[in-house]
XYZ file of C-alpha atoms in Angstrom:
264
model
C -35.598 44.856 -114.155
C -34.045 41.754 -112.615
C -35.175 38.639 -114.468
C -34.476 36.319 -111.550
C -34.875 36.291 -107.798
C -37.100 34.820 -105.084
C -40.822 34.725 -105.786
C -43.335 34.072 -102.972
C -46.225 31.875 -104.116
C -49.376 30.779 -102.268
C -51.734 28.040 -103.427
C -54.598 26.717 -101.320
C -52.998 28.037 -98.171
C -49.592 26.480 -98.881
C -46.762 29.004 -99.122
C -43.497 28.493 -100.922
C -40.625 30.611 -102.190
C -39.512 29.764 -105.718
C -35.939 30.534 -106.654
C -36.360 32.096 -110.080
C -33.459 31.319 -112.393
C -31.530 33.703 -114.627
C -31.400 32.626 -118.292
C -28.056 30.871 -117.787
C -29.562 28.491 -115.239
C -33.032 27.910 -116.690
C -33.550 24.198 -117.099
C -30.220 23.539 -115.360
C -31.023 24.148 -111.699
C -34.279 24.265 -109.729
C -34.949 25.066 -106.086
C -38.013 25.686 -103.930
C -38.282 26.654 -100.266
C -41.541 25.264 -98.883
C -43.019 27.465 -96.156
C -46.047 27.424 -93.911
C -49.061 25.465 -95.063
C -50.974 22.195 -94.889
C -48.281 20.114 -96.588
C -45.600 21.120 -94.131
C -47.939 21.145 -91.117
C -48.274 17.392 -91.538
C -44.540 16.886 -90.972
C -42.226 17.076 -87.994
C -38.900 18.859 -87.640
C -36.645 15.950 -88.457
C -36.604 13.404 -91.230
C -38.726 10.377 -90.441
C -41.619 8.549 -92.100
C -43.763 11.695 -92.240
C -40.938 13.841 -93.489
C -39.884 11.323 -96.098
C -43.427 11.247 -97.459
C -43.485 15.044 -97.476
C -40.163 15.365 -99.303
C -41.306 12.898 -101.920
C -44.585 14.801 -102.325
C -42.736 18.095 -102.820
C -40.074 16.830 -105.243
C -39.834 19.052 -108.265
C -40.493 16.434 -110.924
C -40.850 12.842 -109.837
C -39.979 10.605 -106.953
C -36.263 10.107 -106.666
C -33.384 9.682 -104.240
C -32.482 12.570 -101.954
C -29.948 13.570 -99.326
C -31.100 15.011 -95.995
C -28.141 15.745 -93.700
C -28.532 15.983 -89.943
C -27.991 19.708 -89.411
C -25.799 20.736 -86.471
C -25.133 24.473 -87.041
C -21.626 23.741 -88.282
C -19.674 24.292 -91.495
C -19.377 20.753 -92.903
C -20.621 20.077 -96.433
C -21.381 16.797 -98.140
C -21.688 15.806 -101.767
C -25.100 14.874 -103.101
C -24.346 11.354 -104.222
C -25.599 7.862 -103.626
C -23.192 7.253 -100.755
C -25.162 9.735 -98.581
C -28.645 8.960 -99.868
C -31.465 9.001 -97.293
C -32.046 7.178 -94.922
C -28.372 7.849 -94.108
C -28.035 11.091 -92.115
C -24.464 12.415 -92.119
C -23.848 15.521 -90.039
C -23.598 18.535 -92.334
C -25.077 21.978 -92.932
C -24.390 22.190 -96.644
C -24.832 20.091 -99.763
C -22.882 20.319 -103.030
C -24.626 19.342 -106.256
C -22.587 18.629 -109.386
C -18.797 18.868 -109.829
C -17.339 15.391 -109.835
C -15.683 14.331 -106.613
C -12.782 11.990 -107.288
C -14.142 9.021 -109.269
C -17.765 9.386 -108.220
C -20.202 9.980 -111.114
C -22.849 12.679 -111.224
C -25.924 11.935 -109.121
C -29.262 13.029 -110.527
C -31.048 13.234 -107.183
C -32.274 15.918 -104.811
C -30.769 17.856 -101.939
C -32.842 19.002 -98.949
C -32.246 21.237 -95.933
C -34.587 22.507 -93.197
C -34.997 25.989 -91.684
C -36.850 27.895 -88.966
C -35.105 31.299 -88.597
C -31.706 30.258 -89.977
C -30.960 31.436 -93.509
C -31.110 29.305 -96.653
C -28.168 30.270 -98.861
C -27.996 28.918 -102.409
C -25.120 29.398 -104.845
C -25.292 28.158 -108.432
C -23.381 28.534 -111.678
C -22.528 26.867 -114.965
C -18.745 27.353 -115.235
C -16.635 25.268 -115.601
C -19.698 22.975 -115.466
C -23.089 23.196 -113.715
C -22.914 23.251 -109.914
C -24.973 24.340 -106.934
C -24.487 24.581 -103.185
C -27.207 24.668 -100.516
C -26.302 26.048 -97.087
C -27.974 26.264 -93.682
C -26.545 29.439 -92.131
C -27.871 30.609 -88.785
C -25.980 32.684 -86.238
C -23.350 30.003 -85.576
C -22.952 29.053 -89.231
C -22.647 32.696 -90.249
C -20.171 33.430 -87.458
C -18.098 30.408 -88.516
C -18.517 31.501 -92.168
C -20.003 28.430 -93.767
C -20.065 30.500 -96.972
C -16.250 30.530 -97.033
C -16.219 26.785 -96.311
C -18.490 26.227 -99.321
C -16.281 28.253 -101.633
C -13.279 26.308 -100.376
C -14.986 23.091 -101.459
C -15.829 24.596 -104.846
C -12.209 25.644 -105.395
C -11.034 22.131 -104.621
C -13.509 20.849 -107.226
C -12.143 23.035 -110.026
C -13.959 26.354 -109.646
C -11.984 29.592 -109.849
C -12.531 33.359 -109.790
C -14.247 33.225 -113.181
C -16.660 30.578 -111.856
C -17.682 32.842 -108.981
C -17.863 35.944 -111.181
C -20.451 34.129 -113.318
C -22.342 32.519 -110.408
C -25.553 33.656 -108.711
C -26.598 33.529 -105.055
C -29.914 33.579 -103.235
C -30.450 34.210 -99.511
C -33.920 33.130 -98.466
C -36.110 34.248 -95.573
C -34.512 34.215 -92.142
C -34.850 35.989 -88.814
C -34.197 39.710 -89.313
C -32.406 42.259 -87.174
C -35.864 43.349 -86.020
C -36.252 40.057 -84.138
C -32.804 38.541 -83.597
C -30.858 39.591 -80.531
C -28.508 37.886 -78.086
C -27.309 38.502 -74.541
C -24.212 40.686 -74.594
C -22.728 38.491 -71.846
C -22.617 35.466 -74.165
C -19.030 34.833 -75.378
C -20.359 34.098 -78.886
C -22.056 37.496 -78.918
C -18.765 39.192 -78.088
C -17.021 37.164 -80.782
C -19.651 38.188 -83.336
C -19.370 41.877 -82.416
C -15.620 41.703 -82.979
C -15.987 39.675 -86.212
C -18.990 41.129 -88.059
C -18.968 44.599 -89.655
C -19.951 47.276 -87.132
C -23.005 48.377 -89.124
C -24.740 44.986 -88.671
C -24.438 44.976 -84.859
C -26.896 47.060 -82.835
C -26.087 47.503 -79.157
C -28.993 47.656 -76.703
C -29.045 47.471 -72.887
C -27.839 43.976 -72.081
C -28.323 42.696 -75.640
C -27.047 42.990 -79.210
C -29.130 42.765 -82.354
C -27.590 41.318 -85.533
C -28.445 41.763 -89.200
C -27.312 38.360 -90.427
C -28.578 38.822 -93.973
C -26.164 41.723 -94.468
C -23.317 39.620 -93.068
C -24.169 36.924 -95.601
C -24.243 39.478 -98.408
C -20.752 40.644 -97.424
C -19.451 37.076 -97.167
C -20.762 36.192 -100.643
C -19.320 39.387 -102.124
C -15.967 38.681 -100.476
C -15.848 35.338 -102.305
C -16.323 37.046 -105.666
C -20.066 37.144 -106.339
C -21.043 40.653 -107.411
C -23.900 42.404 -105.615
C -26.049 42.419 -108.759
C -25.907 38.596 -108.692
C -26.969 38.270 -105.053
C -30.709 38.167 -104.279
C -31.762 38.471 -100.635
C -35.323 38.015 -99.401
C -36.526 40.803 -97.129
C -38.922 38.460 -95.298
C -38.246 37.994 -91.578
C -39.370 34.514 -90.554
C -40.304 35.670 -87.049
C -42.434 38.591 -88.335
C -43.895 36.869 -91.389
C -45.386 33.848 -89.676
C -48.248 33.657 -92.176
C -45.709 32.348 -94.699
C -42.766 31.115 -92.622
C -41.959 28.903 -89.665
C -39.977 30.487 -86.850
C -38.336 28.768 -83.902
C -38.252 32.072 -82.048
C -41.887 32.565 -82.959
C -42.886 29.298 -81.281
C -42.504 26.693 -84.042
C -40.416 24.189 -82.126
C -40.932 21.283 -84.508
C -42.046 22.628 -87.881
C -39.442 23.598 -90.462
C -39.382 25.191 -93.889
C -37.901 22.765 -96.413
C -35.518 23.655 -99.233
C -35.537 21.118 -102.063
C -33.242 21.478 -105.082
C -31.714 19.568 -107.967
C -29.441 19.936 -110.935
C -30.831 18.623 -114.212
C -28.275 16.657 -116.213
């Protein structure tokens, strides 16, 4: 039986999804996706005074610095370091934790991203030294392959095929093929149909449904993470609105919040 994965937890009406660590990462990396509940209901979609208070309330251990990029459905990643500490809001849809960048020292703070149908993707490993990457991958990010962009950054920071062979990946709740479709007249839809594997695209009259979680699985595997080290939640955010926020389901301002840190 798998000793790691994604565990849904509910306490006093507050839902969260804990990323359970394999033995190699226990005590090294921690991550929680906060879902629907009273804590998150008190916040708004973007980082502001309410959101800052919420992030600090949900921090894994104690109050500390954090990065909170302004997400634009792109493929840019930033390093979690003091230069980008909140309240600065650089545009990015991914955050790299660990792996020294040039002369900058390690930063023992938190990384945060927000979601409401887009997929949280987390990659973590210990070789050649502890590292983690958090990604916000919706339709546009998946089509542009933010996963490949992340692995490009990791390679430039010293990771290699052995690093990825030893790494683990989690894909959290996102909108499933049951609920995600697009107009077939949209140029991005046509591009996706020609880019994604045929078995994840479902043609319907005037529309196309997409199974983005299977695209993400294939993208992670292509970069060298074996299928037995990829954990994908089967929760659809649009269907499972008891636990998740969904933009398509009507949550225009509320967002699930992923909070993570490396422990040095």
